[in-house]
CSV table of C-alpha atoms (C1' of nucleotides) in Angstrom, one decimal:
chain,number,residue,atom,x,y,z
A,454,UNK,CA,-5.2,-4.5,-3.9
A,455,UNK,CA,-7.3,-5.3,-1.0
A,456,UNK,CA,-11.1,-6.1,-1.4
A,457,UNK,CA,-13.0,-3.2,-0.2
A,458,UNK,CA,-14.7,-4.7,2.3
A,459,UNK,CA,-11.3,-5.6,3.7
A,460,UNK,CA,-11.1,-2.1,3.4
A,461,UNK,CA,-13.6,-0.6,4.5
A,462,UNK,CA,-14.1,-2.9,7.4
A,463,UNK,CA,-11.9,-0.5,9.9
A,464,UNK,CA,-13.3,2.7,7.9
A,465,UNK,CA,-16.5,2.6,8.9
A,466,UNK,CA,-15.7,3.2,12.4
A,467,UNK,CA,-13.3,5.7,12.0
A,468,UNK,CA,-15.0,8.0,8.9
A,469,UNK,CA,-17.1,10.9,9.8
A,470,UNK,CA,-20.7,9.8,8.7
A,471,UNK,CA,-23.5,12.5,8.5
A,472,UNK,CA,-25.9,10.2,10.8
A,473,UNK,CA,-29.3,9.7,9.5
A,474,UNK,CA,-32.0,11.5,11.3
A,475,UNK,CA,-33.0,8.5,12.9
A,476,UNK,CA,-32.0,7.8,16.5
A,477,UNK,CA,-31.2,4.4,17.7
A,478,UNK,CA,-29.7,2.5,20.9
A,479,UNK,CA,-26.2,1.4,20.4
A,480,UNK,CA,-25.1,-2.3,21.7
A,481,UNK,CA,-21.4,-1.9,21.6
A,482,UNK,CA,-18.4,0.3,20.0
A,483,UNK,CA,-18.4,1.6,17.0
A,484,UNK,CA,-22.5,1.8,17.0
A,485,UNK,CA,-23.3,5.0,17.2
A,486,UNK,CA,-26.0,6.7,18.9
A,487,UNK,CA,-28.5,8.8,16.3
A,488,UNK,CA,-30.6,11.4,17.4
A,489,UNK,CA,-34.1,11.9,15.5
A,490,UNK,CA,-35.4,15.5,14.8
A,491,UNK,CA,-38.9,14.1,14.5
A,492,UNK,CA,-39.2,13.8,18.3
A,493,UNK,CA,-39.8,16.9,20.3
A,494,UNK,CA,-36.6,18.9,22.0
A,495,UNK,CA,-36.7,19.3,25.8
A,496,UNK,CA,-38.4,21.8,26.6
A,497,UNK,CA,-40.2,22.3,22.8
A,498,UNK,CA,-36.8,23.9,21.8
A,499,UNK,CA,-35.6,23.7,18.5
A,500,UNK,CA,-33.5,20.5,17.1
A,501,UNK,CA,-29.8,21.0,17.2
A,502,UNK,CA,-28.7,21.8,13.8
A,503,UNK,CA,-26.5,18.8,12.2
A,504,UNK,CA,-24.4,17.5,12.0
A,505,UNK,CA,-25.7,15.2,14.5
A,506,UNK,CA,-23.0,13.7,16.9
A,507,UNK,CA,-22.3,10.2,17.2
A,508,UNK,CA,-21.5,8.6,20.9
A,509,UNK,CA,-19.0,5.9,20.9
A,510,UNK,CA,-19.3,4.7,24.1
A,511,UNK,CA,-15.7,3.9,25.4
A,512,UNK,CA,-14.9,0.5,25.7
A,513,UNK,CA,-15.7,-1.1,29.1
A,514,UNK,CA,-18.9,2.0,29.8
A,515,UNK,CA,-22.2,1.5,29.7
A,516,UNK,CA,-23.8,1.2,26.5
A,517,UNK,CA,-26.8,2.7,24.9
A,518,UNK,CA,-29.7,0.8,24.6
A,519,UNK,CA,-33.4,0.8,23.6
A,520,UNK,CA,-36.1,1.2,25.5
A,521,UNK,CA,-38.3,-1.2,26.6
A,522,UNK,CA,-41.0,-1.5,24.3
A,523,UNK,CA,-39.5,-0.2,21.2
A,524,UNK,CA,-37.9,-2.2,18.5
A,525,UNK,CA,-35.6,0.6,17.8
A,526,UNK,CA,-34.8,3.8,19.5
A,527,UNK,CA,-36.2,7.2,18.4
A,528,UNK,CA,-35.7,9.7,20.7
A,529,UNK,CA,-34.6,13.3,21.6
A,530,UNK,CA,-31.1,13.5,21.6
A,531,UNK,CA,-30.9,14.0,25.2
A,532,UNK,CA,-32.4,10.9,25.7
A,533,UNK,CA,-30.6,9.2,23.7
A,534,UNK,CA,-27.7,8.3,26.1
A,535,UNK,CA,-30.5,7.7,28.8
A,536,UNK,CA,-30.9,4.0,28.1
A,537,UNK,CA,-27.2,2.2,29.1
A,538,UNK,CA,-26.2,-1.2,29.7
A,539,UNK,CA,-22.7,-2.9,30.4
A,540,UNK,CA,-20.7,-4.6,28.4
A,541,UNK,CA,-21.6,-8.0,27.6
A,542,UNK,CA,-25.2,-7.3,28.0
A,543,UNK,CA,-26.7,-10.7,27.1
A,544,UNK,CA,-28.3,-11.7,24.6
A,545,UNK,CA,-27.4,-8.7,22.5
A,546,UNK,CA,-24.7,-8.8,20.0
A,547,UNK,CA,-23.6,-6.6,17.7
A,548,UNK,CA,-24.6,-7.1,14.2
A,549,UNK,CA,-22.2,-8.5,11.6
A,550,UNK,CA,-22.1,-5.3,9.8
A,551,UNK,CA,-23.2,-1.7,10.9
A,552,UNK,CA,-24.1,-0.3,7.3
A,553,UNK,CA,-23.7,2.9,8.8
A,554,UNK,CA,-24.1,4.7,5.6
A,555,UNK,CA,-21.0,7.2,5.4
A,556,UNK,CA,-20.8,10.0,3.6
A,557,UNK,CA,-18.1,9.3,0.5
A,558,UNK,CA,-15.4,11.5,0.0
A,559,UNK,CA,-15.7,13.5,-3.0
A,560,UNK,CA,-12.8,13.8,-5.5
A,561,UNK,CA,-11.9,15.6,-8.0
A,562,UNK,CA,-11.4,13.9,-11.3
A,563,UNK,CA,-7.7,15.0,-11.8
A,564,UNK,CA,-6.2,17.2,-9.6
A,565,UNK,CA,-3.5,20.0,-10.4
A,566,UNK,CA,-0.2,18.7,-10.0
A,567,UNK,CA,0.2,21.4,-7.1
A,568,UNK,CA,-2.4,19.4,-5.2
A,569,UNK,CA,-1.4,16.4,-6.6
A,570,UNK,CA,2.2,16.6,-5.2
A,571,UNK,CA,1.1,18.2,-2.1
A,572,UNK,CA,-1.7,15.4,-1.5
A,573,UNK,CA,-3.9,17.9,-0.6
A,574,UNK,CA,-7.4,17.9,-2.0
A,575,UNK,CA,-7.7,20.1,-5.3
A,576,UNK,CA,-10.8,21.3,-7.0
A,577,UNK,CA,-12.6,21.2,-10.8
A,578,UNK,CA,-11.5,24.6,-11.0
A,579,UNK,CA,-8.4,26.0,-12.8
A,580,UNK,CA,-6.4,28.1,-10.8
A,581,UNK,CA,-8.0,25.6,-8.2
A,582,UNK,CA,-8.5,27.1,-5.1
A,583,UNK,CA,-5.7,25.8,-3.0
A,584,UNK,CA,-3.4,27.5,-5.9
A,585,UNK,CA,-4.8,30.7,-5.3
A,586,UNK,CA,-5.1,30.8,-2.0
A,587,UNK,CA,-1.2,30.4,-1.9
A,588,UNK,CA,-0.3,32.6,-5.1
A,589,UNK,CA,0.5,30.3,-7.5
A,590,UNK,CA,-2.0,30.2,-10.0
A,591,UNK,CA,0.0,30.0,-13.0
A,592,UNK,CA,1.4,26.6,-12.3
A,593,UNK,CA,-2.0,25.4,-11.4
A,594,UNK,CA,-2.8,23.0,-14.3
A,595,UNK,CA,-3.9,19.3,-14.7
A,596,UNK,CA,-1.5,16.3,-14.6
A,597,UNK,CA,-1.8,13.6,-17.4
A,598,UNK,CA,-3.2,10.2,-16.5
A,599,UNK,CA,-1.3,7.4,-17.2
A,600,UNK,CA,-3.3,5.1,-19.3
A,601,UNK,CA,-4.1,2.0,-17.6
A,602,UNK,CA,-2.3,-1.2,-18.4
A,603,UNK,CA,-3.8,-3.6,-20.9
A,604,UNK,CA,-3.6,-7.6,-21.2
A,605,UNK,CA,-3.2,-7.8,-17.6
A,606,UNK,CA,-4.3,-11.5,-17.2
A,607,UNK,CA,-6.6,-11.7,-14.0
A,608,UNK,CA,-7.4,-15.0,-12.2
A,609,UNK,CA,-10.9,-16.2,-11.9
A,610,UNK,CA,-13.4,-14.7,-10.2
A,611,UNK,CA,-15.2,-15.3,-7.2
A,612,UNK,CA,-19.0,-14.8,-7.8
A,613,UNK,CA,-20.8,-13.0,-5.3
A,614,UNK,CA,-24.0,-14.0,-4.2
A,615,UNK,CA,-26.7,-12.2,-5.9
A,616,UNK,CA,-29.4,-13.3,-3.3
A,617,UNK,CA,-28.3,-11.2,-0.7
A,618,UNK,CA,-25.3,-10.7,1.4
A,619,UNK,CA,-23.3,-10.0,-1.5
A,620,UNK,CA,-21.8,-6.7,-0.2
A,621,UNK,CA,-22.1,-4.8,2.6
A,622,UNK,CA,-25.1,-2.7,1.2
A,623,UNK,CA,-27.4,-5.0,2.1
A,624,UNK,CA,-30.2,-3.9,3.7
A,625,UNK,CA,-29.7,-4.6,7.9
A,626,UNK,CA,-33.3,-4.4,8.3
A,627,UNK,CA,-33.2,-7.7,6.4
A,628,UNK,CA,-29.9,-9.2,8.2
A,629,UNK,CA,-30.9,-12.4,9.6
A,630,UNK,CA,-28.9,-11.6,12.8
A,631,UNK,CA,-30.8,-8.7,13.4
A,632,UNK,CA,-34.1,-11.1,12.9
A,633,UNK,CA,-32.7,-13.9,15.6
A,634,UNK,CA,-31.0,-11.2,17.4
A,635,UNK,CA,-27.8,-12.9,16.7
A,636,UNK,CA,-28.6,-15.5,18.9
A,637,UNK,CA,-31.0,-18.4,18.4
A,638,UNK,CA,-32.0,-18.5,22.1
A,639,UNK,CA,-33.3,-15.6,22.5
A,640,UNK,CA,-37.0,-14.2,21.9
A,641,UNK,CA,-38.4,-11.4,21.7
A,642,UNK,CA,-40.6,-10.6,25.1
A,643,UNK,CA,-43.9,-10.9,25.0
A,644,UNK,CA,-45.7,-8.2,24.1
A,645,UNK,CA,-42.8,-6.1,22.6
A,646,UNK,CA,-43.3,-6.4,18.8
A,647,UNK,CA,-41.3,-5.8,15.9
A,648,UNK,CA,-42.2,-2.1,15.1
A,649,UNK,CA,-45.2,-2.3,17.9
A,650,UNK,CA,-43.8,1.2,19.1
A,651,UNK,CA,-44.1,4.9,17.7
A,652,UNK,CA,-40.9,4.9,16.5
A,653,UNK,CA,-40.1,6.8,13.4
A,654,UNK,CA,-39.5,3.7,11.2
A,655,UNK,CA,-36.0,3.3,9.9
A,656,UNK,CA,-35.1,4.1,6.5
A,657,UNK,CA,-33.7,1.3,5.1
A,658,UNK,CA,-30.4,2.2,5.2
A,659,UNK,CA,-30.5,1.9,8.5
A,660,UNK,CA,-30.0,-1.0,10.8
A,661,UNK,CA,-33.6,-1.8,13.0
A,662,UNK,CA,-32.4,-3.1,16.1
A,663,UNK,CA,-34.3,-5.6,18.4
A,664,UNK,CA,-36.7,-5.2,20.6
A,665,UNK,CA,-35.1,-5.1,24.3
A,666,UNK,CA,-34.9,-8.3,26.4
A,667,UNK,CA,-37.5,-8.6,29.0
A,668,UNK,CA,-36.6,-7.5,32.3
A,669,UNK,CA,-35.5,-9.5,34.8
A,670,UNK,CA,-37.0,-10.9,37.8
A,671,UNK,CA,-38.4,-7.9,39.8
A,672,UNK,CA,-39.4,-6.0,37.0
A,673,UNK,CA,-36.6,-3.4,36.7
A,674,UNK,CA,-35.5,-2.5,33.3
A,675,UNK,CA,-32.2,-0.4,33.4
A,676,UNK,CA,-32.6,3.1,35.3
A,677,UNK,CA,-31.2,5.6,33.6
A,678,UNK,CA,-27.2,5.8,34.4
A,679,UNK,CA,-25.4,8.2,32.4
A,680,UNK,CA,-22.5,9.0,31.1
A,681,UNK,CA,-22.1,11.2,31.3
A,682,UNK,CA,-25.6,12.7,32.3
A,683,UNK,CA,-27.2,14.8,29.7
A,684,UNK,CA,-28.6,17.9,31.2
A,685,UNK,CA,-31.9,18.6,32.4
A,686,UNK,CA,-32.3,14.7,32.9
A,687,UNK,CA,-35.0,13.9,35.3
A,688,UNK,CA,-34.3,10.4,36.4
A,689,UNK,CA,-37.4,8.4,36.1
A,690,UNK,CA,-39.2,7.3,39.6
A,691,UNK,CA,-37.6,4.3,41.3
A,692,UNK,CA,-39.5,1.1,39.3
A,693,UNK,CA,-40.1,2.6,36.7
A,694,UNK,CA,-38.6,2.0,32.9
A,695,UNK,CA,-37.7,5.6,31.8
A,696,UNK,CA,-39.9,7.5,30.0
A,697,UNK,CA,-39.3,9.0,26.7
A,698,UNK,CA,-39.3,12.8,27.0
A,699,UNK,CA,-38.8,12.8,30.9
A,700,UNK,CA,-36.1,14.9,30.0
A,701,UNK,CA,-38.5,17.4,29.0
A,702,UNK,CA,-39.4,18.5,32.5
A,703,UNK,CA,-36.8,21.4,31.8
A,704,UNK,CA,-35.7,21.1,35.6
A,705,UNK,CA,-32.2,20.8,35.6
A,706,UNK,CA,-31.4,17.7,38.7
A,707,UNK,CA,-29.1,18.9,41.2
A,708,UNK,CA,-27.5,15.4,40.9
A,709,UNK,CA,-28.0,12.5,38.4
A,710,UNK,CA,-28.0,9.0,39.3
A,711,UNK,CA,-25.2,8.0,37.0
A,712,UNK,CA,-21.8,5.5,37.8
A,713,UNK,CA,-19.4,4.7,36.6
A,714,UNK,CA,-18.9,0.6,36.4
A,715,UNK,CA,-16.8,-0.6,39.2
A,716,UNK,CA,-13.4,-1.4,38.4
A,717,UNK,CA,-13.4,-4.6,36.9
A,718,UNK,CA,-17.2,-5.1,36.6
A,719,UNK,CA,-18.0,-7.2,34.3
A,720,UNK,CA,-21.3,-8.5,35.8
A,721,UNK,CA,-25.0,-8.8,33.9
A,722,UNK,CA,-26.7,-5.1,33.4
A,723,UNK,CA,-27.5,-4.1,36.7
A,724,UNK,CA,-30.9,-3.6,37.4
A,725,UNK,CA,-31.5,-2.0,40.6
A,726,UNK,CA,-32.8,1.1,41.6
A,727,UNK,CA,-31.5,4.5,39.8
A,728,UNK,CA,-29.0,6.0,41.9
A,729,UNK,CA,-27.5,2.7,43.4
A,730,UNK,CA,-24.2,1.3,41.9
A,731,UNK,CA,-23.7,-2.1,40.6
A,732,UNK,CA,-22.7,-4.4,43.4
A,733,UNK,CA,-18.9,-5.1,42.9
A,734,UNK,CA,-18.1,-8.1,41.2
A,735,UNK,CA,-16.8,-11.5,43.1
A,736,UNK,CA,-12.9,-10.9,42.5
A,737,UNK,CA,-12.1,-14.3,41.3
A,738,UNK,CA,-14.7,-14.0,38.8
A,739,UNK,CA,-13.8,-10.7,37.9
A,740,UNK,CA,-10.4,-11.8,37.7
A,741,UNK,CA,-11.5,-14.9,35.6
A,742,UNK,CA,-13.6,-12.2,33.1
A,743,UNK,CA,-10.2,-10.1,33.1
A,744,UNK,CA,-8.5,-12.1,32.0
A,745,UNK,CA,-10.7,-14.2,29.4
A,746,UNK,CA,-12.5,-11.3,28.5
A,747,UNK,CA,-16.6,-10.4,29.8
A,748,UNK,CA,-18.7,-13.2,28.6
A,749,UNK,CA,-20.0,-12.1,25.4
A,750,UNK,CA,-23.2,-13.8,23.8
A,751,UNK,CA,-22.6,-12.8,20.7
A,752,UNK,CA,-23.0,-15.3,17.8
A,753,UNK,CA,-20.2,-17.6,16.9
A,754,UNK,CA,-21.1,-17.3,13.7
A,755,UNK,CA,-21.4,-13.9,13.6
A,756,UNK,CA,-18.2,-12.2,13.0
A,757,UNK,CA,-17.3,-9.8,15.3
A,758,UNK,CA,-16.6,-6.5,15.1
A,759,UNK,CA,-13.6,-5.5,16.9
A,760,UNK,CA,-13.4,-1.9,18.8
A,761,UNK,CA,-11.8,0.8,16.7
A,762,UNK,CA,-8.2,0.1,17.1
A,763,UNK,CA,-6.3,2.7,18.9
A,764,UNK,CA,-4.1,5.1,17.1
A,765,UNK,CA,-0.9,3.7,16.5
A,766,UNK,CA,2.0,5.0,15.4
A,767,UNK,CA,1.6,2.9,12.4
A,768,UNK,CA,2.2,6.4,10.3
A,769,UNK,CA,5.5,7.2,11.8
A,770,UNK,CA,7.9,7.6,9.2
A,771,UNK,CA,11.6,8.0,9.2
A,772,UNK,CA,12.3,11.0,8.0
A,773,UNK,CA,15.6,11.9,6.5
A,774,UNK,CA,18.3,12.0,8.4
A,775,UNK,CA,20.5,15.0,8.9
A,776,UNK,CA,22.9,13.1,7.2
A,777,UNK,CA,21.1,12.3,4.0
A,778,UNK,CA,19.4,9.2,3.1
A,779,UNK,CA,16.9,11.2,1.1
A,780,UNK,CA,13.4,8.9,1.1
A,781,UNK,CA,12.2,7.8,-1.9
A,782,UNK,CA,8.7,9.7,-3.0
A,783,UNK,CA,5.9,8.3,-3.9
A,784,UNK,CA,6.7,7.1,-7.5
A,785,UNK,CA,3.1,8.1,-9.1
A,786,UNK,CA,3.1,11.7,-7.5
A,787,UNK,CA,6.4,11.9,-9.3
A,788,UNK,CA,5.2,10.6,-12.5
A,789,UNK,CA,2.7,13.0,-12.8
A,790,UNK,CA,4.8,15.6,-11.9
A,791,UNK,CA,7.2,15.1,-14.8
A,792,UNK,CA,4.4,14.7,-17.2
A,793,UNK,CA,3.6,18.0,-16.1
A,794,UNK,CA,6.7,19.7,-15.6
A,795,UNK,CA,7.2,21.6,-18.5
A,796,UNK,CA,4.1,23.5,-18.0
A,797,UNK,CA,3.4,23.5,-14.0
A,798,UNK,CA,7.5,24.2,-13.0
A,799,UNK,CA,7.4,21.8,-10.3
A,800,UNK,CA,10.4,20.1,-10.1
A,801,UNK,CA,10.3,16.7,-12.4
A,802,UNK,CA,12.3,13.4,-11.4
A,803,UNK,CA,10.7,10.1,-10.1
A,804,UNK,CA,12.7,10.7,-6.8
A,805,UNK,CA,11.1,13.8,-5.6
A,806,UNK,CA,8.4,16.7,-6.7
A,807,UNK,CA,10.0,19.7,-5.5
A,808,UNK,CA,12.7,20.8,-2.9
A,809,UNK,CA,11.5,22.2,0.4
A,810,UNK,CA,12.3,25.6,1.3
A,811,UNK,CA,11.8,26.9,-3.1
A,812,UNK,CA,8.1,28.1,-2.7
A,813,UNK,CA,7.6,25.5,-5.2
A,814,UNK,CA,3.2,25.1,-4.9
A,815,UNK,CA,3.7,21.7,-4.3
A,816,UNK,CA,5.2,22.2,-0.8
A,817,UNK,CA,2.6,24.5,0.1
A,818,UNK,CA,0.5,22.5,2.8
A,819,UNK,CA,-3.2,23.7,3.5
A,820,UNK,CA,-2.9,25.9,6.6
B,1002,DT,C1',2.6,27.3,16.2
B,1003,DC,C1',3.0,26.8,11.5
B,1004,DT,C1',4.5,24.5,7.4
B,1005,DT,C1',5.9,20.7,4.9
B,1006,DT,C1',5.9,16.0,3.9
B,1007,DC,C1',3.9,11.7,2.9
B,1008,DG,C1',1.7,6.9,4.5
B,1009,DG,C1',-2.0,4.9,3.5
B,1010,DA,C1',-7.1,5.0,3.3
B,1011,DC,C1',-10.3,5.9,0.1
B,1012,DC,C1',-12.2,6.4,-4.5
B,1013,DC,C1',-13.0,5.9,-9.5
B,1014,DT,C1',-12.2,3.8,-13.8
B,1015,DC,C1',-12.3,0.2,-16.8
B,1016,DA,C1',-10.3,-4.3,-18.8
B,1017,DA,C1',-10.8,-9.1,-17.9
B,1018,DA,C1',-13.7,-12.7,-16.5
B,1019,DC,C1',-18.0,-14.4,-16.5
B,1020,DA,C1',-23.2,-15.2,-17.3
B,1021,DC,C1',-26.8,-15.5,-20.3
C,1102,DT,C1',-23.5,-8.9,-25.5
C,1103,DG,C1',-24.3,-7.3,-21.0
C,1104,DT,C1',-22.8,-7.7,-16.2
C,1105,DT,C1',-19.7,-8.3,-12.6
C,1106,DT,C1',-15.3,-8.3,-10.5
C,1107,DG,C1',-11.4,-6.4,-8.8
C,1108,DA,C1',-6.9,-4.3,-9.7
C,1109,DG,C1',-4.7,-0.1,-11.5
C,1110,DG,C1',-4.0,4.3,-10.7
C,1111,DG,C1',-5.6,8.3,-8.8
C,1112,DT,C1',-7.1,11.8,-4.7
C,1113,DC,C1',-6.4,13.6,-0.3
C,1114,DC,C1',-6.9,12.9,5.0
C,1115,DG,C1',-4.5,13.4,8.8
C,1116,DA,C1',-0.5,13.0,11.5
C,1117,DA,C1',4.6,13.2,12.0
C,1118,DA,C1',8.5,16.0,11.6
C,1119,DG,C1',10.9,20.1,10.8
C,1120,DA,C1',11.0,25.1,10.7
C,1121,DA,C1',10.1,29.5,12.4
DNA sequence: TCTTTCGGACCCTCAAACAC
DNA sequence: TGTTTGAGGGTCCGAAAGAA
């Protein structure tokens, strides 16, 4: 089998996590964007209840980002999204591992054949309570697990390092990328120190993020562009770095200075006054960045998170045809299901756990 | 729209390999 | 002998396909 990082490297992305209550700047797909109960609501209203949403920013959007000033970002929710930058933002890059701790699915410890065959998710109970929804209590009993194989020679092992970076549980606050930002030629600014701000501190199982890059020439750090914009935002005055909380003026804008990148922008985060677009990129360079991607800063020898992979039709099966060709089942839902058979009436065979169409409980799909 | 089916991700267990 | 590793074997999510 697989290792489980191999594993789990796509599933972190994709799982549903129950985000921390800890709210942070994102740099690019799949960070998330947390939202932190301990700040005040606009308006003093009460915190949303969780669970707390997650914003993937699509590829090619803006991009959640700290605040100046603020080694991580804590914030109302609705200010969350109010700190954005483009893609390729330099010198940010995304951290070898997100250690976005995700909730673990819970399973049962052997469930009834009917779930089993179904691959639906059982309980400890007995009737569980998939068999009872559906009627069929009196077939709902446990499988038998095979016992597992002995003598299996294994090769040798590869060690992990005990040190640190064994796993993917290591602590982020303590990932070296996070400390160099993931590139060695960049500092933080002056001024802006590691944990200098209010922020909530992290809990360590979550990832501390670095301070923001000064701003540039001119003194603009990003205005607040949304996307989209949260309600009730007031944009912060033209010069200014947005201001935690400004959201909490409780006067909804008539309009909110929010865009949209060009088409084909790929340029540096664009600094200019709230309200005013991005100046359109030079086409040949735009061209040039189209086609060798946006210049990313990230570490060589960081390894790089790709964005979540779309959907595929990877699960497509074939089903069977109207002529026959029956498919063959999945051998160890049919092995328990003979083991079983005598007791739970589900049809026994290694070739398939029931017929469709008989009532038979393990057909019965969750509604 | 509902139901059934099932691919494959996810999870747990535990024997083999290894360190002390 | 205790710990670590990683594969076996299980659960069940979620989407496709068929049925109503």
């Amino acid at each position: 089998m697989a290792s489980d990082q191999a594993k789990n490297a796509g599933a972190v992305a994709q799982e549903h996590h129950m985000p921390p209550y800890q709210a942070y700047g994102a740099y690019s797909p799949p960070f998330p964007v947390y939202y932190d109960p301990s700040h005040p609501e606009p308006n003093g209203g009460p915190h949303p209840a969780p669970p707390y949403i997650y914003h993937y920013p699509p590829p090619g959007m803006m991009y959640p980002f700290p605040p100046p000033g603020r080694s991580s970002f804590v914030a109302p929710f609705s200010v969350v999204l109010s700190y954005v930058r483009l893609v390729g933002f330099p010198p940010y890059a995304p951290p070898p591992q997100t250690n976005f701790q995700r909730v673990k699915r819970k399973q049962v410890k052997m469930a009834c054949t009917n779930c089993a065959n179904a691959c639906k998710r059982c309980d400890e109970h007995r009737p569980c309570e998939r068999c009872v929804k559906y009627g069929i209590p009196e077939t709902c009993v446990d499988g038998v697990r095979k016992e597992r194989q002995k003598g299996i020679k294994r090769g040798p092992y590869k060690r992990k390092n005990k040190s640190g970076g064994s796993d993917t549980a290591t602590s982020p606050t303590h990932n070296p990328s996070f400390e160099t930002n993931g590139d060695p030629t960049w500092h933080p600014p002056n001024g802006v120190a590691q944990g200098s701000a209010t922020a909530t501190p992290a809990p360590s199982s979550m990832p501390t993020f670095p301070p923001p890059p000064p701003p540039p020439e001119g003194g603009y750090y990003p205005p607040p562009y949304f996307y989209p914009p949260p309600p009730g935002f007031v944009p912060p005055s033209e010069g200014q770095a947005p201001v935690e909380g400004s959201p909490n003026s409780g006067v909804p804008p008539p309009m909110m200075p929010y865009y949209m990148p060009p088409p084909g922008y790929y340029g540096p985060p664009y600094y200019g006054p709230p309200g005013v677009p991005p100046p359109a990129m030079d086409p040949a360079q735009a061209e040039l960045q189209r086609t060798s991607g946006p210049p990313i800063d990230h570490d060589p020898d960081v390894e790089e998170i790709p964005p979540p992979a779309p959907k595929t039709n990877s699960k497509k099966r074939s089903r069977v045809g109207k002529d026959g060709q029956p498919k063959a089942k999945k051998t160890k839902v049919a092995a328990v299901v003979q083991e079983s058979s005598t007791s739970s009436g589900t049809t026994g065979g290694s070739d398939q756990a029931s017929e469709p169409g008989h009532g038979s409980p393990a057909e019965i799909g969750d509604a």
